[in-house]
PDB file of C-alpha atoms in Angstrom:
ATOM      1  CA  MET A   1       5.740  28.701  11.042  1.00  0.00           C
ATOM      2  CA  SER A   2       6.921  28.191   7.565  1.00  0.00           C
ATOM      3  CA  TYR A   3       7.848  24.822   5.801  1.00  0.00           C
ATOM      4  CA  GLU A   4      10.733  27.317   4.033  1.00  0.00           C
ATOM      5  CA  LYS A   5      12.110  28.511   7.435  1.00  0.00           C
ATOM      6  CA  LEU A   6      12.429  24.802   8.672  1.00  0.00           C
ATOM      7  CA  GLU A   7      14.339  23.634   5.553  1.00  0.00           C
ATOM      8  CA  GLN A   8      16.339  26.248   5.493  1.00  0.00           C
ATOM      9  CA  HIS A   9      18.155  25.454   9.566  1.00  0.00           C
ATOM     10  CA  ILE A  10      17.493  21.404   8.320  1.00  0.00           C
ATOM     11  CA  HIS A  11      19.883  22.449   5.742  1.00  0.00           C
ATOM     12  CA  GLU A  12      22.055  24.770   7.498  1.00  0.00           C
ATOM     13  CA  ASN A  13      22.622  21.762  10.138  1.00  0.00           C
ATOM     14  CA  SER A  14      22.991  18.407   7.925  1.00  0.00           C
ATOM     15  CA  VAL A  15      23.046  19.376   4.075  1.00  0.00           C
ATOM     16  CA  ASP A  16      22.506  15.498   3.755  1.00  0.00           C
ATOM     17  CA  THR A  17      18.741  14.590   5.684  1.00  0.00           C
ATOM     18  CA  TYR A  18      18.237  18.042   3.831  1.00  0.00           C
ATOM     19  CA  ASP A  19      19.090  16.296   0.402  1.00  0.00           C
ATOM     20  CA  THR A  20      17.395  12.985   1.384  1.00  0.00           C
ATOM     21  CA  LEU A  21      14.530  14.807   2.185  1.00  0.00           C
ATOM     22  CA  ASN A  22      14.079  16.786  -0.729  1.00  0.00           C
ATOM     23  CA  ALA A  23      13.769  14.046  -3.098  1.00  0.00           C
ATOM     24  CA  LEU A  24       9.787  13.393  -1.111  1.00  0.00           C
ATOM     25  CA  HIS A  25       7.137  15.048  -2.439  1.00  0.00           C
ATOM     26  CA  PRO A  26       6.461  18.024  -0.489  1.00  0.00           C
ATOM     27  CA  PHE A  27       2.541  16.500   0.599  1.00  0.00           C
ATOM     28  CA  TYR A  28       4.124  13.165   1.779  1.00  0.00           C
ATOM     29  CA  ARG A  29       7.343  15.348   2.874  1.00  0.00           C
ATOM     30  CA  TYR A  30       5.374  18.428   5.379  1.00  0.00           C
ATOM     31  CA  LYS A  31       2.864  14.953   6.932  1.00  0.00           C
ATOM     32  CA  LEU A  32       6.847  13.787   8.096  1.00  0.00           C
ATOM     33  CA  TYR A  33       7.846  17.081   9.666  1.00  0.00           C
ATOM     34  CA  GLN A  34       4.032  17.140  11.131  1.00  0.00           C
ATOM     35  CA  LYS A  35       4.874  13.211  12.602  1.00  0.00           C
ATOM     36  CA  ILE A  36       8.438  13.728  14.057  1.00  0.00           C
ATOM     37  CA  LYS A  37       7.110  16.862  15.712  1.00  0.00           C
ATOM     38  CA  GLU A  38       4.088  14.746  17.479  1.00  0.00           C
ATOM     39  CA  ASN A  39       5.951  12.369  18.041  1.00  0.00           C
ATOM     40  CA  SER A  40       9.155  14.949  19.415  1.00  0.00           C
ATOM     41  CA  ARG A  41       5.878  16.904  21.411  1.00  0.00           C
ATOM     42  CA  LEU A  42       7.166  20.261  20.645  1.00  0.00           C
ATOM     43  CA  SER A  43       4.145  22.852  20.451  1.00  0.00           C
ATOM     44  CA  ASP A  44       2.758  24.818  17.493  1.00  0.00           C
ATOM     45  CA  ASP A  45       4.854  27.408  18.071  1.00  0.00           C
ATOM     46  CA  CYS A  46       8.114  25.699  18.959  1.00  0.00           C
ATOM     47  CA  ASP A  47      11.444  26.596  17.459  1.00  0.00           C
ATOM     48  CA  ALA A  48      12.283  26.263  13.911  1.00  0.00           C
ATOM     49  CA  CYS A  49      15.944  25.259  14.837  1.00  0.00           C
ATOM     50  CA  GLU A  50      14.848  22.685  17.677  1.00  0.00           C
ATOM     51  CA  TRP A  51      12.560  21.071  15.069  1.00  0.00           C
ATOM     52  CA  ALA A  52      14.976  21.142  12.708  1.00  0.00           C
ATOM     53  CA  LEU A  53      16.813  19.125  15.367  1.00  0.00           C
ATOM     54  CA  ASN A  54      15.013  16.467  15.769  1.00  0.00           C
ATOM     55  CA  VAL A  55      13.894  15.679  11.899  1.00  0.00           C
ATOM     56  CA  ILE A  56      17.689  15.500  11.299  1.00  0.00           C
ATOM     57  CA  ARG A  57      18.184  12.953  14.888  1.00  0.00           C
ATOM     58  CA  MET A  58      14.387  11.056  13.802  1.00  0.00           C
ATOM     59  CA  LEU A  59      15.278  10.601  10.197  1.00  0.00           C
ATOM     60  CA  PRO A  60      17.913   7.879  10.512  1.00  0.00           C
ATOM     61  CA  ARG A  61      14.988   5.602  12.732  1.00  0.00           C
ATOM     62  CA  LEU A  62      13.033   5.372   9.692  1.00  0.00           C
ATOM     63  CA  LYS A  63      13.253   2.370   7.258  1.00  0.00           C
ATOM     64  CA  LYS A  64      16.426   2.439   4.901  1.00  0.00           C
ATOM     65  CA  SER A  65      14.408   0.335   2.524  1.00  0.00           C
ATOM     66  CA  VAL A  66      11.549   3.343   2.557  1.00  0.00           C
ATOM     67  CA  VAL A  67      14.077   5.891   2.711  1.00  0.00           C
ATOM     68  CA  ASP A  68      15.446   4.656  -0.037  1.00  0.00           C
ATOM     69  CA  THR A  69      11.879   4.691  -2.656  1.00  0.00           C
ATOM     70  CA  PHE A  70      11.716   8.667  -1.055  1.00  0.00           C
ATOM     71  CA  GLU A  71      11.756   9.559  -5.208  1.00  0.00           C
ATOM     72  CA  LEU A  72      10.091   6.689  -6.327  1.00  0.00           C
ATOM     73  CA  VAL A  73       7.181   7.441  -4.656  1.00  0.00           C
ATOM     74  CA  SER A  74       7.622  11.433  -5.384  1.00  0.00           C
ATOM     75  CA  PHE A  75       7.155  10.847  -9.614  1.00  0.00           C
ATOM     76  CA  SER A  76       3.836  11.396 -10.792  1.00  0.00           C
ATOM     77  CA  HIS A  77       2.754   8.586 -13.455  1.00  0.00           C
ATOM     78  CA  GLU A  78       3.700  10.694 -16.442  1.00  0.00           C
ATOM     79  CA  GLU A  79       7.642  11.190 -14.912  1.00  0.00           C
ATOM     80  CA  ILE A  80       7.498   7.830 -14.564  1.00  0.00           C
ATOM     81  CA  ARG A  81       6.054   6.805 -18.381  1.00  0.00           C
ATOM     82  CA  GLU A  82       8.914   9.699 -20.351  1.00  0.00           C
ATOM     83  CA  LEU A  83      12.118   8.672 -18.217  1.00  0.00           C
ATOM     84  CA  TYR A  84      11.103   4.779 -17.844  1.00  0.00           C
ATOM     85  CA  GLY A  85       9.044   4.391 -21.003  1.00  0.00           C
ATOM     86  CA  ILE A  86       7.680   0.071 -21.779  1.00  0.00           C
ATOM     87  CA  THR A  87       8.964  -0.697 -18.124  1.00  0.00           C
ATOM     88  CA  GLY A  88       6.854   2.268 -16.554  1.00  0.00           C
ATOM     89  CA  GLN A  89       4.781  -0.361 -15.750  1.00  0.00           C
ATOM     90  CA  LYS A  90       5.802  -2.572 -13.568  1.00  0.00           C
ATOM     91  CA  LEU A  91       7.493   0.596 -11.603  1.00  0.00           C
ATOM     92  CA  SER A  92       3.967   2.180 -11.256  1.00  0.00           C
ATOM     93  CA  ALA A  93       3.002  -0.855  -9.349  1.00  0.00           C
ATOM     94  CA  LYS A  94       6.147  -0.874  -6.797  1.00  0.00           C
ATOM     95  CA  ALA A  95       5.578   2.854  -7.008  1.00  0.00           C
ATOM     96  CA  ASN A  96       2.523   2.118  -5.317  1.00  0.00           C
ATOM     97  CA  LYS A  97       3.252  -0.482  -2.780  1.00  0.00           C
ATOM     98  CA  ALA A  98       6.048   1.558  -1.603  1.00  0.00           C
ATOM     99  CA  ARG A  99       3.319   4.041  -1.247  1.00  0.00           C
ATOM    100  CA  ILE A 100       1.393   2.117   1.460  1.00  0.00           C
ATOM    101  CA  ASN A 101       4.848   1.491   3.465  1.00  0.00           C
ATOM    102  CA  ILE A 102       4.669   5.675   3.415  1.00  0.00           C
ATOM    103  CA  ARG A 103       1.093   5.811   4.457  1.00  0.00           C
ATOM    104  CA  LYS A 104       1.670   3.306   7.474  1.00  0.00           C
ATOM    105  CA  ILE A 105       4.980   5.577   8.215  1.00  0.00           C
ATOM    106  CA  LEU A 106       2.625   8.268   8.400  1.00  0.00           C
ATOM    107  CA  ASP A 107      -0.470   6.791   9.552  1.00  0.00           C
ATOM    108  CA  ILE A 108      -2.907   8.332   6.573  1.00  0.00           C
ATOM    109  CA  SER A 109      -5.865   6.659   4.446  1.00  0.00           C
ATOM    110  CA  LYS A 110      -5.386   5.308   0.550  1.00  0.00           C
ATOM    111  CA  ASP A 111      -8.387   8.336   0.000  1.00  0.00           C
ATOM    112  CA  ASP A 112      -6.361  10.560   2.166  1.00  0.00           C
ATOM    113  CA  ASP A 113      -3.437  10.384   0.442  1.00  0.00           C
ATOM    114  CA  GLU A 114      -3.666  12.580  -2.190  1.00  0.00           C
ATOM    115  CA  VAL A 115      -0.015  11.682  -3.931  1.00  0.00           C
ATOM    116  CA  GLN A 116      -1.392   8.953  -4.876  1.00  0.00           C
ATOM    117  CA  GLN A 117      -4.775   9.949  -5.807  1.00  0.00           C
ATOM    118  CA  GLN A 118      -3.345  12.459  -8.977  1.00  0.00           C
ATOM    119  CA  PHE A 119      -0.849   9.585 -10.024  1.00  0.00           C
ATOM    120  CA  ASN A 120      -3.867   7.320  -9.811  1.00  0.00           C
ATOM    121  CA  ASP A 121      -6.035  10.603 -11.566  1.00  0.00           C
ATOM    122  CA  ASP A 122      -3.207  11.486 -14.275  1.00  0.00           C
ATOM    123  CA  LYS A 123      -3.044   7.370 -15.625  1.00  0.00           C
ATOM    124  CA  ALA A 124      -6.505   7.113 -15.715  1.00  0.00           C
ATOM    125  CA  SER A 125      -7.302   9.995 -17.918  1.00  0.00           C
ATOM    126  CA  ARG A 126      -3.957   8.377 -19.856  1.00  0.00           C
ATOM    127  CA  TYR A 127      -5.860   5.484 -20.072  1.00  0.00           C
ATOM    128  CA  LYS A 128      -8.777   7.382 -21.430  1.00  0.00           C
ATOM    129  CA  SER A 129      -7.056   9.894 -24.333  1.00  0.00           C
ATOM    130  CA  ILE A 130      -6.305   6.343 -25.552  1.00  0.00           C
ATOM    131  CA  LYS A 131      -8.557   4.875 -27.695  1.00  0.00           C
ATOM    132  CA  TYR A 132      -9.028   2.224 -30.835  1.00  0.00           C
ATOM    133  CA  ASP A 133     -11.943   2.074 -32.731  1.00  0.00           C
ATOM    134  CA  GLY A 134     -14.130   3.905 -30.170  1.00  0.00           C
ATOM    135  CA  PHE A 135     -13.151   2.411 -27.141  1.00  0.00           C
ATOM    136  CA  SER A 136     -10.502   3.626 -24.722  1.00  0.00           C
ATOM    137  CA  VAL A 137      -7.479   1.792 -22.744  1.00  0.00           C
ATOM    138  CA  GLN A 138      -9.700   2.540 -19.896  1.00  0.00           C
ATOM    139  CA  ASP A 139     -12.751   0.923 -21.252  1.00  0.00           C
ATOM    140  CA  SER A 140     -10.843  -2.205 -21.358  1.00  0.00           C
ATOM    141  CA  ILE A 141      -9.275  -1.689 -18.040  1.00  0.00           C
ATOM    142  CA  ASN A 142     -12.867  -1.229 -15.958  1.00  0.00           C
ATOM    143  CA  ARG A 143     -14.583  -4.251 -18.712  1.00  0.00           C
ATOM    144  CA  LYS A 144     -12.046  -6.570 -17.650  1.00  0.00           C
ATOM    145  CA  LYS A 145     -12.513  -5.410 -13.725  1.00  0.00           C
ATOM    146  CA  LYS A 146     -16.161  -6.139 -14.234  1.00  0.00           C
ATOM    147  CA  ASN A 147     -15.192  -9.421 -16.179  1.00  0.00           C
ATOM    148  CA  ASN A 148     -12.633 -10.309 -13.155  1.00  0.00           C
ATOM    149  CA  LYS A 149     -15.175  -9.493 -10.307  1.00  0.00           C
ATOM    150  CA  ALA A 150     -18.119 -11.798 -12.103  1.00  0.00           C
ATOM    151  CA  ARG A 151     -15.845 -14.171 -12.287  1.00  0.00           C
ATOM    152  CA  ASP A 152     -14.803 -14.596  -9.031  1.00  0.00           C
ATOM    153  CA  TRP A 153     -18.263 -15.204  -7.521  1.00  0.00           C
ATOM    154  CA  ALA A 154     -19.506 -17.443 -10.060  1.00  0.00           C
ATOM    155  CA  ILE A 155     -16.027 -19.564  -8.718  1.00  0.00           C
ATOM    156  CA  SER A 156     -17.411 -18.997  -5.087  1.00  0.00           C
ATOM    157  CA  GLU A 157     -20.813 -20.447  -5.390  1.00  0.00           C
ATOM    158  CA  CYS A 158     -19.576 -22.996  -7.492  1.00  0.00           C
ATOM    159  CA  LEU A 159     -17.211 -23.880  -4.247  1.00  0.00           C
ATOM    160  CA  GLU A 160     -19.909 -23.604  -2.286  1.00  0.00           C
ATOM    161  CA  ALA A 161     -22.472 -25.873  -4.121  1.00  0.00           C
ATOM    162  CA  SER A 162     -19.422 -28.268  -4.680  1.00  0.00           C
ATOM    163  CA  ALA A 163     -18.798 -28.435  -0.825  1.00  0.00           C
ATOM    164  CA  ARG A 164     -22.650 -29.109   0.067  1.00  0.00           C
ATOM    165  CA  LEU A 165     -22.538 -31.831  -2.198  1.00  0.00           C
ATOM    166  CA  ALA A 166     -19.289 -33.356  -0.901  1.00  0.00           C
ATOM    167  CA  GLY A 167     -20.305 -33.409   2.890  1.00  0.00           C
ATOM    168  CA  LEU A 168     -17.893 -30.215   3.867  1.00  0.00           C
ATOM    169  CA  THR A 169     -19.932 -28.002   5.566  1.00  0.00           C
ATOM    170  CA  PRO A 170     -21.984 -28.511   8.563  1.00  0.00           C
ATOM    171  CA  SER A 171     -25.498 -29.096   7.192  1.00  0.00           C
ATOM    172  CA  PRO A 172     -27.068 -28.977   3.252  1.00  0.00           C
ATOM    173  CA  TYR A 173     -27.947 -25.630   4.129  1.00  0.00           C
ATOM    174  CA  ASP A 174     -24.745 -23.552   5.569  1.00  0.00           C
ATOM    175  CA  SER A 175     -22.188 -21.996   3.689  1.00  0.00           C
ATOM    176  CA  GLY A 176     -18.856 -23.476   6.003  1.00  0.00           C
ATOM    177  CA  TYR A 177     -16.236 -21.775   8.090  1.00  0.00           C
ATOM    178  CA  PHE A 178     -15.512 -18.089   7.990  1.00  0.00           C
ATOM    179  CA  ILE A 179     -12.252 -17.674   9.884  1.00  0.00           C
ATOM    180  CA  SER A 180     -10.977 -13.781  10.456  1.00  0.00           C
ATOM    181  CA  LEU A 181      -7.147 -13.354  11.223  1.00  0.00           C
ATOM    182  CA  THR A 182      -5.548  -9.982  11.999  1.00  0.00           C
ATOM    183  CA  LEU A 183      -1.840 -10.505  12.305  1.00  0.00           C
ATOM    184  CA  PRO A 184      -0.595  -9.372  16.513  1.00  0.00           C
ATOM    185  CA  GLY A 185       0.353  -5.443  16.687  1.00  0.00           C
ATOM    186  CA  ILE A 186       3.988  -6.419  16.032  1.00  0.00           C
ATOM    187  CA  TYR A 187       3.829  -6.538  12.073  1.00  0.00           C
ATOM    188  CA  HIS A 188       1.685  -3.162  11.960  1.00  0.00           C
ATOM    189  CA  SER A 189       4.777  -1.070  11.697  1.00  0.00           C
ATOM    190  CA  MET A 190       6.358  -3.138   9.175  1.00  0.00           C
ATOM    191  CA  THR A 191       6.490  -3.031   5.534  1.00  0.00           C
ATOM    192  CA  PHE A 192       4.229  -3.914   2.967  1.00  0.00           C
ATOM    193  CA  GLU A 193       6.424  -6.397   1.720  1.00  0.00           C
ATOM    194  CA  LYS A 194       6.955  -8.259   4.830  1.00  0.00           C
ATOM    195  CA  THR A 195       3.871  -7.907   6.455  1.00  0.00           C
ATOM    196  CA  ASN A 196       2.432  -9.663   3.189  1.00  0.00           C
ATOM    197  CA  ASP A 197       5.234 -12.449   2.882  1.00  0.00           C
ATOM    198  CA  GLU A 198       3.587 -13.170   6.951  1.00  0.00           C
ATOM    199  CA  ILE A 199       0.408 -13.290   6.143  1.00  0.00           C
ATOM    200  CA  ASN A 200       1.098 -15.770   2.562  1.00  0.00           C
ATOM    201  CA  ARG A 201       2.993 -17.500   5.557  1.00  0.00           C
ATOM    202  CA  ARG A 202       0.331 -18.332   7.835  1.00  0.00           C
ATOM    203  CA  LEU A 203      -2.081 -19.025   5.262  1.00  0.00           C
ATOM    204  CA  ASN A 204      -0.014 -21.683   3.945  1.00  0.00           C
ATOM    205  CA  GLY A 205       0.695 -22.922   7.178  1.00  0.00           C
ATOM    206  CA  ILE A 206      -3.404 -23.362   7.704  1.00  0.00           C
ATOM    207  CA  LYS A 207      -3.815 -24.619   4.417  1.00  0.00           C
ATOM    208  CA  ARG A 208      -0.658 -27.458   5.172  1.00  0.00           C
ATOM    209  CA  ASP A 209      -2.924 -28.146   8.598  1.00  0.00           C
ATOM    210  CA  ALA A 210      -6.182 -28.078   7.179  1.00  0.00           C
ATOM    211  CA  GLU A 211      -4.978 -31.366   4.905  1.00  0.00           C
ATOM    212  CA  ARG A 212      -3.322 -32.987   7.519  1.00  0.00           C
ATOM    213  CA  ALA A 213      -6.463 -33.373   9.891  1.00  0.00           C
ATOM    214  CA  ASP A 214      -8.436 -34.223   6.425  1.00  0.00           C
ATOM    215  CA  ARG A 215      -5.979 -36.684   6.153  1.00  0.00           C
ATOM    216  CA  GLY A 216      -5.844 -35.855   2.418  1.00  0.00           C
ATOM    217  CA  GLY A 217      -9.952 -35.504   1.689  1.00  0.00           C
ATOM    218  CA  PRO A 218     -11.137 -32.812  -0.522  1.00  0.00           C
ATOM    219  CA  HIS A 219     -10.760 -28.980   0.918  1.00  0.00           C
ATOM    220  CA  PHE A 220     -12.360 -25.931  -0.559  1.00  0.00           C
ATOM    221  CA  SER A 221     -11.846 -22.173   0.512  1.00  0.00           C
ATOM    222  CA  ASP A 222     -11.620 -19.084  -0.628  1.00  0.00           C
ATOM    223  CA  ARG A 223      -9.548 -16.031   0.904  1.00  0.00           C
ATOM    224  CA  ALA A 224      -9.603 -12.004   0.953  1.00  0.00           C
ATOM    225  CA  ILE A 225      -7.027 -10.019   2.496  1.00  0.00           C
ATOM    226  CA  SER A 226      -7.456  -5.687   3.722  1.00  0.00           C
ATOM    227  CA  TYR A 227      -4.416  -3.938   4.309  1.00  0.00           C
ATOM    228  CA  HIS A 228      -5.486  -1.262   6.200  1.00  0.00           C
ATOM    229  CA  LEU A 229      -4.321   2.146   5.343  1.00  0.00           C
ATOM    230  CA  ALA A 230      -3.264   1.201   2.018  1.00  0.00           C
TER     231      ALA A 230
END
């Protein structure tokens, strides 16, 4: 069954739903149709009208904050640059975060996100085309990333050495303690923003508890956060 036929039935039954979905990039839109079909337990050869009615019924169940970003996540890098000029860089970051929420709903990884990959490729191509004194903007970005990694590694090495000297490790030969935490399942369906706020709230709570336990004594720590399907 073609998506064109499906969308024709959506338009006939709910113009508002059709207009809302039309703002979403076809890649995401078609993935959403398939997700709704799976959740509705419809067969591959189901009736197009029945599928359309399920789409109309299920769309309002999506978080409004996600639906409101349908247009934003669908913009290409060039469109954001042309439409929003100097504010485009901040909007690009906002679009990237919004795509995380879309990927969580559709259950796809960043590597499988064709829209995100194309956005990243277009951005890198433009940065490579802007050159000054033989160096491109992309060269500068790559160098900055390399320097930041070297800086972070040096800081972690210094923290480890300082902790050993201060007697904050189990022994002079150990590297301290490693804690791995995962948010409960209830947070897995939440937006990137809410999940990030909860992670920071819990980490800050751990730091406060550590400070109280040490009664104001010194403590050293570093952290890394991994966002699944990001």
